[in-house]
PDB file of C-alpha atoms in Angstrom:
ATOM      1  CA  MET A   1     -26.395 -11.114 -21.658  1.00 54.00           C
ATOM      2  CA  LEU A   2     -28.562  -8.920 -19.422  1.00 54.00           C
ATOM      3  CA  SER A   3     -27.279 -10.717 -16.327  1.00 66.00           C
ATOM      4  CA  HIS A   4     -23.693 -10.093 -17.430  1.00 62.00           C
ATOM      5  CA  HIS A   5     -24.379  -6.386 -17.902  1.00 70.00           C
ATOM      6  CA  GLU A   6     -25.965  -6.215 -14.457  1.00 74.00           C
ATOM      7  CA  ASP A   7     -22.906  -7.876 -12.918  1.00 74.00           C
ATOM      8  CA  VAL A   8     -20.574  -5.403 -14.624  1.00 76.00           C
ATOM      9  CA  TYR A   9     -22.726  -2.455 -13.544  1.00 80.00           C
ATOM     10  CA  ASP A  10     -22.860  -3.733  -9.964  1.00 81.00           C
ATOM     11  CA  SER A  11     -19.090  -4.202  -9.892  1.00 82.00           C
ATOM     12  CA  LEU A  12     -18.481  -0.680 -11.205  1.00 88.00           C
ATOM     13  CA  ALA A  13     -20.989   0.742  -8.722  1.00 91.00           C
ATOM     14  CA  LYS A  14     -19.177  -0.963  -5.853  1.00 90.00           C
ATOM     15  CA  ARG A  15     -15.810   0.383  -6.905  1.00 93.00           C
ATOM     16  CA  THR A  16     -17.145   3.886  -7.482  1.00 94.00           C
ATOM     17  CA  TRP A  17     -18.757   3.976  -4.041  1.00 94.00           C
ATOM     18  CA  ILE A  18     -15.544   2.807  -2.345  1.00 95.00           C
ATOM     19  CA  ILE A  19     -13.391   5.379  -4.163  1.00 95.00           C
ATOM     20  CA  LEU A  20     -15.760   8.246  -3.347  1.00 95.00           C
ATOM     21  CA  HIS A  21     -16.116   7.196   0.288  1.00 95.00           C
ATOM     22  CA  VAL A  22     -12.356   6.887   0.850  1.00 96.00           C
ATOM     23  CA  HIS A  23     -11.711  10.294  -0.712  1.00 94.00           C
ATOM     24  CA  GLU A  24     -14.542  11.819   1.322  1.00 95.00           C
ATOM     25  CA  LEU A  25     -12.931  10.597   4.550  1.00 95.00           C
ATOM     26  CA  TRP A  26      -9.446  11.680   3.455  1.00 94.00           C
ATOM     27  CA  ASN A  27     -10.546  15.148   2.383  1.00 92.00           C
ATOM     28  CA  GLY A  28     -12.576  15.435   5.579  1.00 93.00           C
ATOM     29  CA  GLY A  29      -9.420  15.181   7.664  1.00 91.00           C
ATOM     30  CA  LYS A  30      -9.820  11.513   8.603  1.00 94.00           C
ATOM     31  CA  PRO A  31      -6.872   9.840   6.843  1.00 93.00           C
ATOM     32  CA  MET A  32      -6.739   6.847   9.190  1.00 95.00           C
ATOM     33  CA  ASP A  33     -10.433   6.084   8.665  1.00 96.00           C
ATOM     34  CA  ALA A  34      -9.916   6.548   4.921  1.00 96.00           C
ATOM     35  CA  ILE A  35      -7.088   4.017   4.718  1.00 96.00           C
ATOM     36  CA  LYS A  36      -8.822   1.538   7.022  1.00 96.00           C
ATOM     37  CA  THR A  37     -11.941   1.778   4.878  1.00 96.00           C
ATOM     38  CA  CYS A  38      -9.857   1.257   1.750  1.00 96.00           C
ATOM     39  CA  ILE A  39      -8.255  -1.844   3.272  1.00 96.00           C
ATOM     40  CA  GLU A  40     -11.522  -3.318   4.467  1.00 94.00           C
ATOM     41  CA  GLN A  41     -13.677  -2.526   1.459  1.00 94.00           C
ATOM     42  CA  THR A  42     -11.127  -3.842  -1.058  1.00 94.00           C
ATOM     43  CA  GLY A  43     -10.785  -7.095   0.867  1.00 93.00           C
ATOM     44  CA  MET A  44      -7.234  -6.413   2.039  1.00 94.00           C
ATOM     45  CA  ALA A  45      -7.977  -6.758   5.762  1.00 89.00           C
ATOM     46  CA  ASP A  46      -6.221  -9.571   7.598  1.00 63.00           C
ATOM     47  CA  VAL A  47      -9.211 -10.242   9.801  1.00 37.00           C
ATOM     48  CA  GLU A  48     -12.687 -10.722   8.347  1.00 39.00           C
ATOM     49  CA  LYS A  49     -14.999  -7.869   9.307  1.00 41.00           C
ATOM     50  CA  ASP A  50     -18.746  -7.798   9.622  1.00 38.00           C
ATOM     51  CA  LEU A  51     -20.314  -7.475   6.197  1.00 34.00           C
ATOM     52  CA  GLY A  52     -22.000  -4.139   5.584  1.00 37.00           C
ATOM     53  CA  THR A  53     -19.963  -1.900   7.909  1.00 37.00           C
ATOM     54  CA  THR A  54     -16.784   0.090   7.602  1.00 37.00           C
ATOM     55  CA  CYS A  55     -14.161   0.819  10.228  1.00 39.00           C
ATOM     56  CA  SER A  56     -15.767   4.116  11.124  1.00 40.00           C
ATOM     57  CA  GLY A  57     -19.280   2.775  11.560  1.00 37.00           C
ATOM     58  CA  PHE A  58     -20.813   4.092   8.329  1.00 39.00           C
ATOM     59  CA  SER A  59     -23.342   1.952   6.536  1.00 42.00           C
ATOM     60  CA  ALA A  60     -21.682   0.349   3.529  1.00 49.00           C
ATOM     61  CA  PRO A  61     -24.111  -0.332   0.669  1.00 46.00           C
ATOM     62  CA  TYR A  62     -21.347  -2.027  -1.297  1.00 46.00           C
ATOM     63  CA  THR A  63     -18.729  -4.435   0.006  1.00 45.00           C
ATOM     64  CA  LEU A  64     -16.367  -6.441  -2.187  1.00 44.00           C
ATOM     65  CA  LEU A  65     -16.304 -10.086  -1.184  1.00 48.00           C
ATOM     66  CA  SER A  66     -12.836 -10.834  -2.578  1.00 76.00           C
ATOM     67  CA  ARG A  67      -9.567  -8.967  -2.755  1.00 88.00           C
ATOM     68  CA  ASP A  68      -9.452  -6.215  -5.336  1.00 93.00           C
ATOM     69  CA  TYR A  69      -5.724  -5.556  -5.608  1.00 94.00           C
ATOM     70  CA  ALA A  70      -6.016  -3.048  -8.437  1.00 95.00           C
ATOM     71  CA  LEU A  71      -8.591  -0.913  -6.631  1.00 96.00           C
ATOM     72  CA  PHE A  72      -6.589  -0.940  -3.387  1.00 97.00           C
ATOM     73  CA  LEU A  73      -3.434   0.210  -5.169  1.00 97.00           C
ATOM     74  CA  ASN A  74      -5.205   2.752  -7.368  1.00 96.00           C
ATOM     75  CA  ILE A  75      -6.826   4.431  -4.378  1.00 96.00           C
ATOM     76  CA  LEU A  76      -3.528   4.691  -2.481  1.00 96.00           C
ATOM     77  CA  GLN A  77      -1.718   5.958  -5.558  1.00 93.00           C
ATOM     78  CA  GLN A  78      -4.287   8.727  -6.081  1.00 91.00           C
ATOM     79  CA  LEU A  79      -3.884  10.116  -2.559  1.00 89.00           C
ATOM     80  CA  PRO A  80      -1.620  13.202  -2.233  1.00 85.00           C
ATOM     81  CA  SER A  81       1.985  12.022  -1.931  1.00 81.00           C
ATOM     82  CA  SER A  82       3.269  15.118  -0.137  1.00 72.00           C
ATOM     83  CA  CYS A  83       0.337  15.584   2.237  1.00 67.00           C
ATOM     84  CA  SER A  84       1.154  16.026   5.912  1.00 77.00           C
ATOM     85  CA  MET A  85      -1.678  13.604   6.658  1.00 79.00           C
ATOM     86  CA  TRP A  86       0.656  10.739   5.697  1.00 88.00           C
ATOM     87  CA  THR A  87       1.570   9.908   9.280  1.00 92.00           C
ATOM     88  CA  LEU A  88       3.662   7.135  10.802  1.00 94.00           C
ATOM     89  CA  ASP A  89       0.417   5.452  11.858  1.00 95.00           C
ATOM     90  CA  LEU A  90      -0.648   5.247   8.214  1.00 96.00           C
ATOM     91  CA  CYS A  91       2.752   3.882   7.234  1.00 96.00           C
ATOM     92  CA  VAL A  92       2.507   1.188   9.922  1.00 97.00           C
ATOM     93  CA  LEU A  93      -0.957   0.328   8.610  1.00 96.00           C
ATOM     94  CA  VAL A  94      -0.176   0.025   4.888  1.00 97.00           C
ATOM     95  CA  LEU A  95       3.339  -1.450   4.881  1.00 97.00           C
ATOM     96  CA  PRO A  96       2.236  -5.051   5.617  1.00 96.00           C
ATOM     97  CA  LYS A  97      -0.334  -4.784   2.809  1.00 96.00           C
ATOM     98  CA  LEU A  98       2.182  -3.410   0.306  1.00 97.00           C
ATOM     99  CA  LYS A  99       4.723  -6.056   1.270  1.00 96.00           C
ATOM    100  CA  GLU A 100       2.365  -8.676  -0.140  1.00 94.00           C
ATOM    101  CA  PHE A 101       2.902  -7.277  -3.653  1.00 95.00           C
ATOM    102  CA  MET A 102       6.626  -8.032  -3.632  1.00 95.00           C
ATOM    103  CA  SER A 103       6.030 -11.283  -5.480  1.00 91.00           C
ATOM    104  CA  THR A 104       6.086 -12.622  -9.028  1.00 87.00           C
ATOM    105  CA  GLN A 105       2.603 -13.999  -8.350  1.00 88.00           C
ATOM    106  CA  HIS A 106       1.208 -10.506  -8.850  1.00 90.00           C
ATOM    107  CA  HIS A 107       0.611  -8.687 -12.124  1.00 91.00           C
ATOM    108  CA  THR A 108       3.543  -6.500 -13.193  1.00 92.00           C
ATOM    109  CA  SER A 109       1.427  -3.344 -13.028  1.00 94.00           C
ATOM    110  CA  HIS A 110       0.426  -4.154  -9.444  1.00 95.00           C
ATOM    111  CA  VAL A 111       4.047  -4.618  -8.400  1.00 96.00           C
ATOM    112  CA  GLU A 112       4.990  -1.321 -10.065  1.00 96.00           C
ATOM    113  CA  MET A 113       2.148   0.561  -8.350  1.00 97.00           C
ATOM    114  CA  ALA A 114       3.115  -0.935  -4.989  1.00 97.00           C
ATOM    115  CA  CYS A 115       6.712   0.174  -5.546  1.00 97.00           C
ATOM    116  CA  SER A 116       5.532   3.697  -6.359  1.00 96.00           C
ATOM    117  CA  ILE A 117       3.475   3.900  -3.156  1.00 96.00           C
ATOM    118  CA  LEU A 118       6.352   2.460  -1.135  1.00 97.00           C
ATOM    119  CA  HIS A 119       8.561   5.333  -2.283  1.00 96.00           C
ATOM    120  CA  VAL A 120       6.034   7.743  -0.730  1.00 94.00           C
ATOM    121  CA  VAL A 121       5.910   5.760   2.522  1.00 96.00           C
ATOM    122  CA  LEU A 122       9.701   5.489   2.617  1.00 96.00           C
ATOM    123  CA  LYS A 123      10.068   9.246   2.174  1.00 94.00           C
ATOM    124  CA  LYS A 124       7.760   9.850   5.143  1.00 94.00           C
ATOM    125  CA  VAL A 125       9.467   7.301   7.398  1.00 95.00           C
ATOM    126  CA  ALA A 126      12.921   8.635   6.514  1.00 94.00           C
ATOM    127  CA  ALA A 127      11.884  12.225   7.270  1.00 92.00           C
ATOM    128  CA  VAL A 128      10.465  11.310  10.678  1.00 91.00           C
ATOM    129  CA  ALA A 129      13.475   9.119  11.454  1.00 90.00           C
ATOM    130  CA  ARG A 130      15.838  12.036  10.789  1.00 88.00           C
ATOM    131  CA  ARG A 131      13.843  14.406  12.987  1.00 85.00           C
ATOM    132  CA  THR A 132      13.559  11.824  15.758  1.00 81.00           C
ATOM    133  CA  SER A 133      17.304  11.138  15.806  1.00 76.00           C
ATOM    134  CA  LYS A 134      18.172  14.848  16.021  1.00 75.00           C
ATOM    135  CA  GLY A 135      15.426  16.180  18.270  1.00 66.00           C
ATOM    136  CA  THR A 136      13.931  15.392  21.642  1.00 64.00           C
ATOM    137  CA  LYS A 137      13.459  11.677  22.193  1.00 74.00           C
ATOM    138  CA  ASN A 138       9.914  10.489  21.582  1.00 84.00           C
ATOM    139  CA  LYS A 139       9.503   6.830  22.509  1.00 88.00           C
ATOM    140  CA  ASP A 140       6.203   6.471  20.655  1.00 91.00           C
ATOM    141  CA  LYS A 141       7.631   7.799  17.391  1.00 90.00           C
ATOM    142  CA  GLU A 142      10.837   5.810  17.850  1.00 92.00           C
ATOM    143  CA  GLN A 143       8.824   2.610  18.240  1.00 94.00           C
ATOM    144  CA  LYS A 144       6.754   3.328  15.118  1.00 95.00           C
ATOM    145  CA  VAL A 145       9.890   4.149  13.123  1.00 95.00           C
ATOM    146  CA  LYS A 146      11.357   0.851  14.330  1.00 95.00           C
ATOM    147  CA  VAL A 147       8.260  -1.053  13.197  1.00 97.00           C
ATOM    148  CA  CYS A 148       8.354   0.650   9.792  1.00 97.00           C
ATOM    149  CA  THR A 149      12.084   0.032   9.436  1.00 97.00           C
ATOM    150  CA  THR A 150      11.597  -3.679  10.145  1.00 97.00           C
ATOM    151  CA  GLU A 151       8.861  -3.869   7.506  1.00 97.00           C
ATOM    152  CA  LEU A 152      11.010  -1.983   4.989  1.00 98.00           C
ATOM    153  CA  LYS A 153      13.934  -4.337   5.659  1.00 97.00           C
ATOM    154  CA  GLU A 154      11.686  -7.320   4.963  1.00 97.00           C
ATOM    155  CA  ILE A 155      10.432  -5.651   1.783  1.00 98.00           C
ATOM    156  CA  LYS A 156      14.015  -5.058   0.627  1.00 97.00           C
ATOM    157  CA  ASP A 157      14.806  -8.735   1.192  1.00 96.00           C
ATOM    158  CA  LEU A 158      11.727  -9.709  -0.807  1.00 96.00           C
ATOM    159  CA  THR A 159      12.685  -7.414  -3.696  1.00 95.00           C
ATOM    160  CA  SER A 160      16.049  -9.173  -3.862  1.00 92.00           C
ATOM    161  CA  ASP A 161      14.342 -12.555  -4.082  1.00 91.00           C
ATOM    162  CA  VAL A 162      11.916 -11.393  -6.769  1.00 91.00           C
ATOM    163  CA  ILE A 163      14.659  -9.780  -8.862  1.00 91.00           C
ATOM    164  CA  GLN A 164      16.557 -13.064  -8.806  1.00 88.00           C
ATOM    165  CA  THR A 165      13.580 -15.082 -10.015  1.00 83.00           C
ATOM    166  CA  VAL A 166      11.770 -12.654 -12.323  1.00 76.00           C
ATOM    167  CA  LYS A 167      13.841 -13.643 -15.367  1.00 68.00           C
ATOM    168  CA  SER A 168      12.789 -17.263 -15.091  1.00 69.00           C
ATOM    169  CA  VAL A 169       9.108 -16.498 -14.606  1.00 63.00           C
ATOM    170  CA  LYS A 170       7.038 -16.809 -17.759  1.00 60.00           C
ATOM    171  CA  LYS A 171       4.755 -13.798 -18.002  1.00 57.00           C
ATOM    172  CA  ASN A 172       1.930 -13.504 -20.503  1.00 56.00           C
ATOM    173  CA  ASN A 173       2.247 -11.340 -23.593  1.00 50.00           C
ATOM    174  CA  THR A 174       0.650  -8.317 -21.923  1.00 53.00           C
ATOM    175  CA  GLU A 175       3.319  -8.042 -19.233  1.00 65.00           C
ATOM    176  CA  ASP A 176       6.902  -6.835 -19.184  1.00 72.00           C
ATOM    177  CA  PRO A 177       9.168  -8.645 -16.673  1.00 76.00           C
ATOM    178  CA  GLY A 178      11.909  -6.116 -17.399  1.00 81.00           C
ATOM    179  CA  SER A 179       9.635  -3.299 -16.261  1.00 87.00           C
ATOM    180  CA  MET A 180       8.924  -5.105 -12.990  1.00 90.00           C
ATOM    181  CA  LYS A 181      12.623  -5.722 -12.439  1.00 90.00           C
ATOM    182  CA  SER A 182      13.440  -2.061 -13.063  1.00 94.00           C
ATOM    183  CA  ALA A 183      10.825  -0.865 -10.550  1.00 95.00           C
ATOM    184  CA  LEU A 184      12.056  -3.343  -7.956  1.00 96.00           C
ATOM    185  CA  LYS A 185      15.692  -2.357  -8.435  1.00 96.00           C
ATOM    186  CA  GLU A 186      14.866   1.327  -8.025  1.00 97.00           C
ATOM    187  CA  LEU A 187      12.963   0.576  -4.816  1.00 98.00           C
ATOM    188  CA  GLN A 188      15.732  -1.706  -3.593  1.00 97.00           C
ATOM    189  CA  LEU A 189      18.292   1.070  -4.058  1.00 97.00           C
ATOM    190  CA  ALA A 190      16.154   3.598  -2.159  1.00 97.00           C
ATOM    191  CA  LEU A 191      15.538   1.110   0.641  1.00 98.00           C
ATOM    192  CA  GLY A 192      19.230   0.282   0.836  1.00 96.00           C
ATOM    193  CA  THR A 193      20.137   3.959   1.207  1.00 96.00           C
ATOM    194  CA  PHE A 194      17.578   4.459   3.982  1.00 96.00           C
ATOM    195  CA  LEU A 195      18.501   1.290   5.869  1.00 96.00           C
ATOM    196  CA  SER A 196      22.210   2.136   5.706  1.00 93.00           C
ATOM    197  CA  SER A 197      21.595   5.575   7.210  1.00 88.00           C
ATOM    198  CA  ALA A 198      19.250   4.095   9.818  1.00 83.00           C
ATOM    199  CA  THR A 199      21.927   1.612  10.883  1.00 77.00           C
ATOM    200  CA  ALA A 200      24.586   4.333  11.015  1.00 68.00           C
ATOM    201  CA  SER A 201      22.472   6.530  13.264  1.00 63.00           C
TER     202      SER A 201
END
């Protein structure tokens, strides 16, 4: 019993440290370091990093050894959605991670949170795309918008696949497949509108 309590305490301590550290970086004007730290410390990095360090070189007393999807999504969802610090670089960084949640293999709440965050990312990409198409040509921004648009197109395709299969997937009693389908349809509609305008321009 004592060992179990220690494990729970250690797990909570790890998560608390990660949340505080990410918010410290974000509020300190280092959004890229904040998101990279979030990705690495929640186990969402594609490439295994050295244990005990973060992307910005800080000593990390706590590092999760497996993917913590809920923590990753919760941290992103708590960040200001209208903040100017949401740059194209951040969008390029998080889109591949969020794309992974467009699957019936994930908990309904995780899919819904990912959809919510994707709306924020989509809003940012769309705003930059409009400014780029009307203003002075900026090859760097155009390339990043192109990368984001490709990712968003792939996400839209995945939402279509998930919507088609979600009815046949047996969820446990604590989940609501209809809720997942609704969130995916709303995202699919928003993505469709953006991609149509991007193609037209």
